[in-house]
Amino acid sequence: MLRVGILGVQGDIEEHTLSILKVMKSNGLKGEVLQVKSNGELSSIDGLIIPGGESTNIGGLISSRGLLKPIRDRLYNGMPALGTCAGLIVLAKKCYDRVVGDKSQPTLGVMDVVVERNSYGRQKESFEADLDIPILGAEKFRGVFIRAPTIVDIGSNVKVLSRLNDSIVAVQEGNIIGTTFHPELVEDTRLHRYFLEIIEGNIPQSKPRFLP
Ligand code: GLN
Protein backbone atom coordinates (compact mmCIF):
# COMPACT_ATOMS: atom_id res chain seq x y z
CA MET A 1 0.00 0.00 0.00
CA LEU A 2 1.57 3.25 -1.20
CA ARG A 3 1.31 6.37 0.90
CA VAL A 4 1.89 9.57 -1.03
CA GLY A 5 2.18 12.75 1.00
CA ILE A 6 1.36 16.20 -0.33
CA LEU A 7 2.90 19.00 1.67
CA GLY A 8 -0.31 20.58 2.89
CA VAL A 9 0.62 24.05 4.05
CA GLN A 10 -0.09 26.16 0.95
CA GLY A 11 -0.52 25.83 -2.82
CA ASP A 12 -2.32 23.57 -5.26
CA ILE A 13 -2.67 20.58 -2.96
CA GLU A 14 -6.01 19.37 -4.29
CA GLU A 15 -4.84 19.21 -7.92
CA HIS A 16 -1.85 17.00 -7.03
CA THR A 17 -4.09 14.80 -4.90
CA LEU A 18 -6.47 14.24 -7.82
CA SER A 19 -3.62 13.50 -10.25
CA ILE A 20 -2.10 10.88 -7.93
CA LEU A 21 -5.48 9.26 -7.20
CA LYS A 22 -6.15 9.09 -10.95
CA VAL A 23 -2.85 7.26 -11.57
CA MET A 24 -3.44 4.90 -8.65
CA LYS A 25 -6.86 4.07 -10.05
CA SER A 26 -5.76 3.57 -13.65
CA ASN A 27 -2.72 1.48 -12.61
CA GLY A 28 -4.74 -0.57 -10.12
CA LEU A 29 -2.43 0.50 -7.32
CA LYS A 30 -3.49 0.25 -3.71
CA GLY A 31 -2.63 3.47 -1.97
CA GLU A 32 -3.68 6.70 -0.42
CA VAL A 33 -2.80 10.35 -0.50
CA LEU A 34 -2.39 12.31 2.69
CA GLN A 35 -1.67 15.91 3.48
CA VAL A 36 1.52 16.45 5.40
CA LYS A 37 1.33 19.29 7.88
CA SER A 38 3.31 17.88 10.76
CA ASN A 39 6.10 15.51 11.64
CA GLY A 40 3.63 12.72 12.50
CA GLU A 41 2.30 12.46 8.94
CA LEU A 42 5.79 12.76 7.50
CA SER A 43 6.96 9.54 9.09
CA SER A 44 4.21 7.46 7.46
CA ILE A 45 4.68 8.44 3.81
CA ASP A 46 6.67 6.81 0.99
CA GLY A 47 7.05 9.93 -1.16
CA LEU A 48 6.36 13.65 -0.90
CA ILE A 49 4.96 16.19 -3.35
CA ILE A 50 5.72 19.85 -2.75
CA PRO A 51 3.12 21.76 -4.73
CA GLY A 52 3.21 25.04 -6.60
CA GLY A 53 2.07 28.16 -4.82
CA GLU A 54 4.28 30.75 -3.22
CA SER A 55 7.70 29.50 -2.16
CA THR A 56 8.24 32.18 0.51
CA ASN A 57 4.97 31.09 2.18
CA ILE A 58 5.62 27.37 1.83
CA GLY A 59 9.20 27.70 3.13
CA GLY A 60 8.13 29.97 5.99
CA LEU A 61 5.32 27.65 7.04
CA ILE A 62 7.42 24.49 7.03
CA SER A 63 10.06 26.34 8.97
CA SER A 64 7.62 27.61 11.63
CA ARG A 65 6.11 24.12 11.94
CA GLY A 66 9.52 22.64 12.61
CA LEU A 67 9.42 20.60 9.40
CA LEU A 68 12.58 21.75 7.61
CA LYS A 69 14.97 19.33 9.28
CA PRO A 70 12.63 16.30 9.39
CA ILE A 71 11.80 16.65 5.66
CA ARG A 72 15.46 17.19 4.79
CA ASP A 73 16.45 14.10 6.78
CA ARG A 74 13.93 11.91 4.99
CA LEU A 75 15.05 13.23 1.59
CA TYR A 76 18.72 12.61 2.39
CA ASN A 77 17.69 9.07 3.27
CA GLY A 78 16.25 8.57 -0.19
CA MET A 79 12.54 9.37 0.11
CA PRO A 80 11.30 10.32 -3.38
CA ALA A 81 10.00 13.85 -3.87
CA LEU A 82 8.35 15.85 -6.62
CA GLY A 83 8.50 19.64 -6.45
CA THR A 84 6.53 21.69 -8.94
CA CYS A 85 7.23 25.39 -9.50
CA ALA A 86 7.29 26.86 -5.97
CA GLY A 87 7.93 23.27 -4.79
CA LEU A 88 11.08 23.12 -6.91
CA ILE A 89 12.20 26.46 -5.44
CA VAL A 90 11.74 25.04 -1.93
CA LEU A 91 13.87 22.00 -2.86
CA ALA A 92 16.67 24.01 -4.51
CA LYS A 93 20.06 24.51 -2.93
CA LYS A 94 19.95 28.17 -3.95
CA CYS A 95 17.27 30.55 -5.16
CA TYR A 96 16.93 34.24 -5.82
CA ASP A 97 14.25 36.47 -7.26
CA ARG A 98 14.88 37.96 -10.71
CA VAL A 99 14.02 41.46 -9.48
CA VAL A 100 14.68 41.59 -5.73
CA GLY A 101 17.55 39.11 -5.60
CA ASP A 102 18.33 36.78 -2.70
CA LYS A 103 15.84 37.23 0.15
CA SER A 104 17.31 34.37 2.19
CA GLN A 105 13.94 32.64 2.27
CA PRO A 106 13.79 29.35 4.20
CA THR A 107 14.19 26.36 1.87
CA LEU A 108 15.04 22.68 2.13
CA GLY A 109 18.15 23.16 -0.02
CA VAL A 110 18.45 19.47 -0.93
CA MET A 111 18.59 19.63 -4.72
CA ASP A 112 21.77 20.70 -6.45
CA VAL A 113 20.16 23.36 -8.62
CA VAL A 114 20.13 27.15 -8.67
CA VAL A 115 16.73 28.60 -9.44
CA GLU A 116 15.73 32.11 -10.47
CA ARG A 117 12.25 32.95 -9.19
CA ASN A 118 9.67 34.83 -11.26
CA SER A 119 12.06 34.47 -14.13
CA TYR A 120 9.63 35.24 -16.96
CA GLY A 121 8.07 38.22 -15.16
CA ARG A 122 4.73 38.72 -13.45
CA GLN A 123 1.43 36.83 -13.55
CA LYS A 124 0.52 38.20 -16.99
CA GLU A 125 3.70 36.68 -18.42
CA SER A 126 2.36 33.21 -17.55
CA PHE A 127 2.12 30.90 -20.57
CA GLU A 128 1.72 27.34 -21.83
CA ALA A 129 4.01 25.39 -24.14
CA ASP A 130 4.37 21.88 -25.54
CA LEU A 131 7.37 20.14 -24.02
CA ASP A 132 9.52 17.21 -25.03
CA ILE A 133 10.06 15.00 -22.00
CA PRO A 134 11.73 11.88 -23.44
CA ILE A 135 11.36 9.77 -20.26
CA LEU A 136 7.57 10.13 -20.63
CA GLY A 137 7.48 9.02 -24.27
CA ALA A 138 7.33 10.74 -27.63
CA GLU A 139 4.04 12.55 -27.09
CA LYS A 140 4.46 16.18 -26.06
CA PHE A 141 3.56 17.23 -22.54
CA ARG A 142 1.61 20.47 -22.07
CA GLY A 143 3.58 22.69 -19.73
CA VAL A 144 1.68 25.31 -17.73
CA PHE A 145 4.05 28.03 -16.54
CA ILE A 146 2.65 30.42 -13.90
CA ARG A 147 5.02 33.06 -12.54
CA ALA A 148 7.50 30.34 -13.21
CA PRO A 149 11.12 30.09 -12.19
CA THR A 150 13.98 28.99 -14.42
CA ILE A 151 16.74 26.59 -13.51
CA VAL A 152 19.93 28.53 -14.15
CA ASP A 153 22.54 26.03 -12.94
CA ILE A 154 22.67 22.33 -12.11
CA GLY A 155 25.17 20.09 -10.34
CA SER A 156 26.86 17.14 -12.00
CA ASN A 157 24.43 14.58 -10.49
CA VAL A 158 21.40 16.36 -11.87
CA LYS A 159 19.77 14.94 -15.00
CA VAL A 160 17.94 17.30 -17.35
CA LEU A 161 14.51 15.81 -18.19
CA SER A 162 13.30 18.64 -20.38
CA ARG A 163 14.24 22.00 -21.87
CA LEU A 164 12.15 24.73 -23.38
CA ASN A 165 14.22 26.66 -25.92
CA ASP A 166 17.44 27.07 -23.99
CA SER A 167 16.15 26.86 -20.45
CA ILE A 168 15.95 23.77 -18.30
CA VAL A 169 12.37 23.14 -17.16
CA ALA A 170 12.50 19.66 -15.57
CA VAL A 171 15.27 17.91 -13.65
CA GLN A 172 15.91 14.78 -11.62
CA GLU A 173 18.53 14.19 -8.98
CA GLY A 174 18.39 10.75 -7.43
CA ASN A 175 14.78 10.22 -6.35
CA ILE A 176 13.90 13.90 -6.53
CA ILE A 177 12.15 15.48 -9.50
CA GLY A 178 11.66 19.21 -9.99
CA THR A 179 9.65 21.02 -12.64
CA THR A 180 9.29 24.73 -13.29
CA PHE A 181 5.78 24.09 -14.69
CA HIS A 182 2.58 22.58 -13.23
CA PRO A 183 1.90 18.96 -14.29
CA GLU A 184 -1.00 18.86 -11.80
CA LEU A 185 -2.92 21.41 -13.88
CA VAL A 186 -3.27 19.24 -17.00
CA GLU A 187 -5.21 16.04 -17.65
CA ASP A 188 -2.01 14.24 -18.69
CA THR A 189 -0.84 12.22 -15.67
CA ARG A 190 2.38 10.79 -17.11
CA LEU A 191 4.66 12.79 -14.84
CA HIS A 192 2.74 11.72 -11.72
CA ARG A 193 2.85 8.14 -13.03
CA TYR A 194 6.62 8.38 -13.43
CA PHE A 195 6.88 9.71 -9.86
CA LEU A 196 4.79 6.80 -8.55
CA GLU A 197 7.06 4.40 -10.41
CA ILE A 198 10.04 5.90 -8.60
CA ILE A 199 8.25 5.46 -5.27
CA GLU A 200 7.28 1.88 -6.09
CA GLY A 201 10.72 0.88 -7.29
CA ASN A 202 12.47 3.24 -4.92
CA ILE A 203 15.42 3.22 -7.31
CA PRO A 204 18.52 3.06 -5.09
CA GLN A 205 20.64 6.16 -5.39
CA SER A 206 24.06 7.04 -4.15
CA LYS A 207 23.78 9.50 -1.30
CA PRO A 208 24.28 12.05 -0.04
CA ARG A 209 23.31 14.08 -3.05
CA PHE A 210 24.01 17.56 -1.83
CA LEU A 211 25.04 18.40 1.70
CA PRO A 212 24.59 22.01 2.80
N1 GLN B 1 6.49 32.70 -8.27
C1 GLN B 1 6.24 31.73 -7.27
C2 GLN B 1 7.38 31.67 -6.27
O1 GLN B 1 8.39 32.22 -6.46
C3 GLN B 1 6.04 30.34 -7.85
C4 GLN B 1 4.77 30.32 -8.66
C5 GLN B 1 4.11 29.00 -8.76
O2 GLN B 1 4.33 28.06 -8.00
N2 GLN B 1 3.20 28.94 -9.71
O3 GLN B 1 7.25 31.06 -5.27
mmCIF file of C-alpha atoms and ligand atoms in Angstrom:
data_model
loop_
_atom_site.group_PDB
_atom_site.id
_atom_site.type_symbol
_atom_site.label_atom_id
_atom_site.label_comp_id
_atom_site.label_asym_id
_atom_site.label_seq_id
_atom_site.Cartn_x
_atom_site.Cartn_y
_atom_site.Cartn_z
ATOM 1 C CA MET A 1 0.000 0.000 0.000
ATOM 2 C CA LEU A 2 1.566 3.249 -1.198
ATOM 3 C CA ARG A 3 1.310 6.374 0.896
ATOM 4 C CA VAL A 4 1.894 9.566 -1.027
ATOM 5 C CA GLY A 5 2.178 12.753 1.001
ATOM 6 C CA ILE A 6 1.359 16.200 -0.329
ATOM 7 C CA LEU A 7 2.902 18.996 1.670
ATOM 8 C CA GLY A 8 -0.309 20.581 2.889
ATOM 9 C CA VAL A 9 0.621 24.047 4.054
ATOM 10 C CA GLN A 10 -0.089 26.163 0.948
ATOM 11 C CA GLY A 11 -0.522 25.835 -2.821
ATOM 12 C CA ASP A 12 -2.324 23.566 -5.265
ATOM 13 C CA ILE A 13 -2.668 20.578 -2.960
ATOM 14 C CA GLU A 14 -6.011 19.365 -4.294
ATOM 15 C CA GLU A 15 -4.841 19.208 -7.922
ATOM 16 C CA HIS A 16 -1.848 17.003 -7.031
ATOM 17 C CA THR A 17 -4.087 14.800 -4.898
ATOM 18 C CA LEU A 18 -6.474 14.240 -7.817
ATOM 19 C CA SER A 19 -3.617 13.502 -10.249
ATOM 20 C CA ILE A 20 -2.096 10.878 -7.932
ATOM 21 C CA LEU A 21 -5.475 9.259 -7.197
ATOM 22 C CA LYS A 22 -6.149 9.095 -10.946
ATOM 23 C CA VAL A 23 -2.854 7.260 -11.574
ATOM 24 C CA MET A 24 -3.441 4.898 -8.655
ATOM 25 C CA LYS A 25 -6.863 4.070 -10.048
ATOM 26 C CA SER A 26 -5.759 3.569 -13.655
ATOM 27 C CA ASN A 27 -2.723 1.479 -12.613
ATOM 28 C CA GLY A 28 -4.742 -0.574 -10.123
ATOM 29 C CA LEU A 29 -2.429 0.502 -7.318
ATOM 30 C CA LYS A 30 -3.491 0.250 -3.713
ATOM 31 C CA GLY A 31 -2.630 3.470 -1.970
ATOM 32 C CA GLU A 32 -3.681 6.696 -0.417
ATOM 33 C CA VAL A 33 -2.798 10.354 -0.500
ATOM 34 C CA LEU A 34 -2.393 12.310 2.689
ATOM 35 C CA GLN A 35 -1.675 15.910 3.479
ATOM 36 C CA VAL A 36 1.523 16.450 5.396
ATOM 37 C CA LYS A 37 1.330 19.290 7.882
ATOM 38 C CA SER A 38 3.313 17.879 10.757
ATOM 39 C CA ASN A 39 6.100 15.508 11.637
ATOM 40 C CA GLY A 40 3.634 12.721 12.498
ATOM 41 C CA GLU A 41 2.303 12.458 8.941
ATOM 42 C CA LEU A 42 5.790 12.756 7.499
ATOM 43 C CA SER A 43 6.964 9.537 9.095
ATOM 44 C CA SER A 44 4.210 7.459 7.462
ATOM 45 C CA ILE A 45 4.679 8.444 3.805
ATOM 46 C CA ASP A 46 6.672 6.812 0.988
ATOM 47 C CA GLY A 47 7.054 9.926 -1.162
ATOM 48 C CA LEU A 48 6.362 13.654 -0.902
ATOM 49 C CA ILE A 49 4.959 16.188 -3.354
ATOM 50 C CA ILE A 50 5.719 19.847 -2.752
ATOM 51 C CA PRO A 51 3.117 21.764 -4.729
ATOM 52 C CA GLY A 52 3.209 25.038 -6.601
ATOM 53 C CA GLY A 53 2.070 28.159 -4.816
ATOM 54 C CA GLU A 54 4.281 30.752 -3.223
ATOM 55 C CA SER A 55 7.696 29.503 -2.163
ATOM 56 C CA THR A 56 8.240 32.175 0.513
ATOM 57 C CA ASN A 57 4.974 31.093 2.179
ATOM 58 C CA ILE A 58 5.623 27.372 1.832
ATOM 59 C CA GLY A 59 9.201 27.702 3.131
ATOM 60 C CA GLY A 60 8.125 29.974 5.986
ATOM 61 C CA LEU A 61 5.317 27.651 7.044
ATOM 62 C CA ILE A 62 7.416 24.489 7.026
ATOM 63 C CA SER A 63 10.061 26.345 8.974
ATOM 64 C CA SER A 64 7.615 27.612 11.626
ATOM 65 C CA ARG A 65 6.106 24.125 11.942
ATOM 66 C CA GLY A 66 9.524 22.635 12.612
ATOM 67 C CA LEU A 67 9.421 20.599 9.399
ATOM 68 C CA LEU A 68 12.581 21.753 7.615
ATOM 69 C CA LYS A 69 14.966 19.332 9.280
ATOM 70 C CA PRO A 70 12.634 16.303 9.391
ATOM 71 C CA ILE A 71 11.796 16.647 5.662
ATOM 72 C CA ARG A 72 15.462 17.191 4.794
ATOM 73 C CA ASP A 73 16.455 14.100 6.781
ATOM 74 C CA ARG A 74 13.925 11.913 4.986
ATOM 75 C CA LEU A 75 15.055 13.231 1.590
ATOM 76 C CA TYR A 76 18.720 12.610 2.395
ATOM 77 C CA ASN A 77 17.688 9.071 3.270
ATOM 78 C CA GLY A 78 16.246 8.569 -0.188
ATOM 79 C CA MET A 79 12.544 9.368 0.110
ATOM 80 C CA PRO A 80 11.301 10.320 -3.381
ATOM 81 C CA ALA A 81 9.997 13.848 -3.871
ATOM 82 C CA LEU A 82 8.351 15.850 -6.622
ATOM 83 C CA GLY A 83 8.504 19.640 -6.448
ATOM 84 C CA THR A 84 6.533 21.689 -8.941
ATOM 85 C CA CYS A 85 7.228 25.386 -9.502
ATOM 86 C CA ALA A 86 7.292 26.862 -5.966
ATOM 87 C CA GLY A 87 7.926 23.271 -4.792
ATOM 88 C CA LEU A 88 11.076 23.125 -6.907
ATOM 89 C CA ILE A 89 12.205 26.457 -5.436
ATOM 90 C CA VAL A 90 11.741 25.042 -1.926
ATOM 91 C CA LEU A 91 13.870 22.004 -2.861
ATOM 92 C CA ALA A 92 16.669 24.010 -4.514
ATOM 93 C CA LYS A 93 20.062 24.514 -2.927
ATOM 94 C CA LYS A 94 19.955 28.168 -3.952
ATOM 95 C CA CYS A 95 17.274 30.549 -5.165
ATOM 96 C CA TYR A 96 16.929 34.237 -5.823
ATOM 97 C CA ASP A 97 14.246 36.470 -7.265
ATOM 98 C CA ARG A 98 14.878 37.962 -10.710
ATOM 99 C CA VAL A 99 14.017 41.460 -9.478
ATOM 100 C CA VAL A 100 14.678 41.590 -5.734
ATOM 101 C CA GLY A 101 17.550 39.110 -5.598
ATOM 102 C CA ASP A 102 18.326 36.781 -2.696
ATOM 103 C CA LYS A 103 15.842 37.232 0.149
ATOM 104 C CA SER A 104 17.308 34.367 2.190
ATOM 105 C CA GLN A 105 13.939 32.640 2.270
ATOM 106 C CA PRO A 106 13.791 29.350 4.200
ATOM 107 C CA THR A 107 14.185 26.360 1.867
ATOM 108 C CA LEU A 108 15.035 22.676 2.134
ATOM 109 C CA GLY A 109 18.154 23.158 -0.017
ATOM 110 C CA VAL A 110 18.451 19.470 -0.930
ATOM 111 C CA MET A 111 18.590 19.626 -4.715
ATOM 112 C CA ASP A 112 21.767 20.696 -6.445
ATOM 113 C CA VAL A 113 20.164 23.360 -8.619
ATOM 114 C CA VAL A 114 20.130 27.146 -8.669
ATOM 115 C CA VAL A 115 16.733 28.602 -9.439
ATOM 116 C CA GLU A 116 15.731 32.105 -10.474
ATOM 117 C CA ARG A 117 12.249 32.953 -9.190
ATOM 118 C CA ASN A 118 9.666 34.826 -11.263
ATOM 119 C CA SER A 119 12.058 34.466 -14.134
ATOM 120 C CA TYR A 120 9.633 35.243 -16.960
ATOM 121 C CA GLY A 121 8.074 38.215 -15.157
ATOM 122 C CA ARG A 122 4.731 38.718 -13.449
ATOM 123 C CA GLN A 123 1.426 36.828 -13.550
ATOM 124 C CA LYS A 124 0.520 38.199 -16.985
ATOM 125 C CA GLU A 125 3.702 36.680 -18.416
ATOM 126 C CA SER A 126 2.357 33.214 -17.555
ATOM 127 C CA PHE A 127 2.116 30.904 -20.566
ATOM 128 C CA GLU A 128 1.722 27.339 -21.826
ATOM 129 C CA ALA A 129 4.015 25.391 -24.135
ATOM 130 C CA ASP A 130 4.370 21.876 -25.540
ATOM 131 C CA LEU A 131 7.367 20.141 -24.023
ATOM 132 C CA ASP A 132 9.521 17.211 -25.035
ATOM 133 C CA ILE A 133 10.061 14.996 -21.998
ATOM 134 C CA PRO A 134 11.733 11.884 -23.443
ATOM 135 C CA ILE A 135 11.359 9.769 -20.260
ATOM 136 C CA LEU A 136 7.572 10.135 -20.632
ATOM 137 C CA GLY A 137 7.483 9.023 -24.269
ATOM 138 C CA ALA A 138 7.329 10.738 -27.632
ATOM 139 C CA GLU A 139 4.039 12.552 -27.093
ATOM 140 C CA LYS A 140 4.464 16.184 -26.059
ATOM 141 C CA PHE A 141 3.562 17.232 -22.541
ATOM 142 C CA ARG A 142 1.608 20.467 -22.072
ATOM 143 C CA GLY A 143 3.583 22.688 -19.730
ATOM 144 C CA VAL A 144 1.680 25.306 -17.731
ATOM 145 C CA PHE A 145 4.045 28.030 -16.536
ATOM 146 C CA ILE A 146 2.650 30.415 -13.900
ATOM 147 C CA ARG A 147 5.017 33.065 -12.540
ATOM 148 C CA ALA A 148 7.500 30.338 -13.209
ATOM 149 C CA PRO A 149 11.123 30.092 -12.189
ATOM 150 C CA THR A 150 13.976 28.993 -14.423
ATOM 151 C CA ILE A 151 16.743 26.586 -13.510
ATOM 152 C CA VAL A 152 19.933 28.533 -14.147
ATOM 153 C CA ASP A 153 22.536 26.035 -12.936
ATOM 154 C CA ILE A 154 22.675 22.331 -12.110
ATOM 155 C CA GLY A 155 25.167 20.088 -10.335
ATOM 156 C CA SER A 156 26.863 17.137 -12.000
ATOM 157 C CA ASN A 157 24.428 14.575 -10.495
ATOM 158 C CA VAL A 158 21.401 16.360 -11.871
ATOM 159 C CA LYS A 159 19.772 14.945 -15.000
ATOM 160 C CA VAL A 160 17.936 17.299 -17.350
ATOM 161 C CA LEU A 161 14.512 15.807 -18.191
ATOM 162 C CA SER A 162 13.300 18.644 -20.383
ATOM 163 C CA ARG A 163 14.244 21.997 -21.872
ATOM 164 C CA LEU A 164 12.150 24.733 -23.384
ATOM 165 C CA ASN A 165 14.216 26.658 -25.916
ATOM 166 C CA ASP A 166 17.439 27.066 -23.988
ATOM 167 C CA SER A 167 16.145 26.861 -20.452
ATOM 168 C CA ILE A 168 15.947 23.767 -18.296
ATOM 169 C CA VAL A 169 12.367 23.141 -17.160
ATOM 170 C CA ALA A 170 12.499 19.665 -15.567
ATOM 171 C CA VAL A 171 15.273 17.908 -13.654
ATOM 172 C CA GLN A 172 15.911 14.781 -11.624
ATOM 173 C CA GLU A 173 18.525 14.189 -8.975
ATOM 174 C CA GLY A 174 18.386 10.748 -7.426
ATOM 175 C CA ASN A 175 14.781 10.224 -6.350
ATOM 176 C CA ILE A 176 13.904 13.897 -6.534
ATOM 177 C CA ILE A 177 12.148 15.484 -9.499
ATOM 178 C CA GLY A 178 11.664 19.206 -9.994
ATOM 179 C CA THR A 179 9.648 21.020 -12.645
ATOM 180 C CA THR A 180 9.291 24.730 -13.291
ATOM 181 C CA PHE A 181 5.780 24.089 -14.686
ATOM 182 C CA HIS A 182 2.582 22.581 -13.231
ATOM 183 C CA PRO A 183 1.905 18.960 -14.291
ATOM 184 C CA GLU A 184 -0.995 18.859 -11.803
ATOM 185 C CA LEU A 185 -2.922 21.415 -13.877
ATOM 186 C CA VAL A 186 -3.272 19.244 -16.996
ATOM 187 C CA GLU A 187 -5.210 16.037 -17.653
ATOM 188 C CA ASP A 188 -2.013 14.239 -18.688
ATOM 189 C CA THR A 189 -0.842 12.223 -15.671
ATOM 190 C CA ARG A 190 2.383 10.789 -17.113
ATOM 191 C CA LEU A 191 4.656 12.788 -14.835
ATOM 192 C CA HIS A 192 2.743 11.721 -11.723
ATOM 193 C CA ARG A 193 2.854 8.139 -13.027
ATOM 194 C CA TYR A 194 6.625 8.384 -13.426
ATOM 195 C CA PHE A 195 6.884 9.705 -9.862
ATOM 196 C CA LEU A 196 4.786 6.802 -8.551
ATOM 197 C CA GLU A 197 7.059 4.396 -10.406
ATOM 198 C CA ILE A 198 10.042 5.903 -8.598
ATOM 199 C CA ILE A 199 8.247 5.457 -5.272
ATOM 200 C CA GLU A 200 7.278 1.882 -6.086
ATOM 201 C CA GLY A 201 10.716 0.878 -7.292
ATOM 202 C CA ASN A 202 12.472 3.239 -4.925
ATOM 203 C CA ILE A 203 15.423 3.221 -7.309
ATOM 204 C CA PRO A 204 18.521 3.059 -5.087
ATOM 205 C CA GLN A 205 20.641 6.161 -5.391
ATOM 206 C CA SER A 206 24.063 7.045 -4.147
ATOM 207 C CA LYS A 207 23.782 9.495 -1.297
ATOM 208 C CA PRO A 208 24.277 12.048 -0.038
ATOM 209 C CA ARG A 209 23.313 14.077 -3.053
ATOM 210 C CA PHE A 210 24.005 17.560 -1.830
ATOM 211 C CA LEU A 211 25.040 18.396 1.700
ATOM 212 C CA PRO A 212 24.589 22.006 2.798
HETATM 213 N N1 GLN B 1 6.487 32.704 -8.275
HETATM 214 C C1 GLN B 1 6.240 31.728 -7.270
HETATM 215 C C2 GLN B 1 7.382 31.672 -6.266
HETATM 216 O O1 GLN B 1 8.392 32.222 -6.464
HETATM 217 C C3 GLN B 1 6.036 30.341 -7.854
HETATM 218 C C4 GLN B 1 4.774 30.324 -8.657
HETATM 219 C C5 GLN B 1 4.106 28.997 -8.762
HETATM 220 O O2 GLN B 1 4.326 28.058 -7.997
HETATM 221 N N2 GLN B 1 3.204 28.944 -9.706
HETATM 222 O O3 GLN B 1 7.245 31.064 -5.274
#
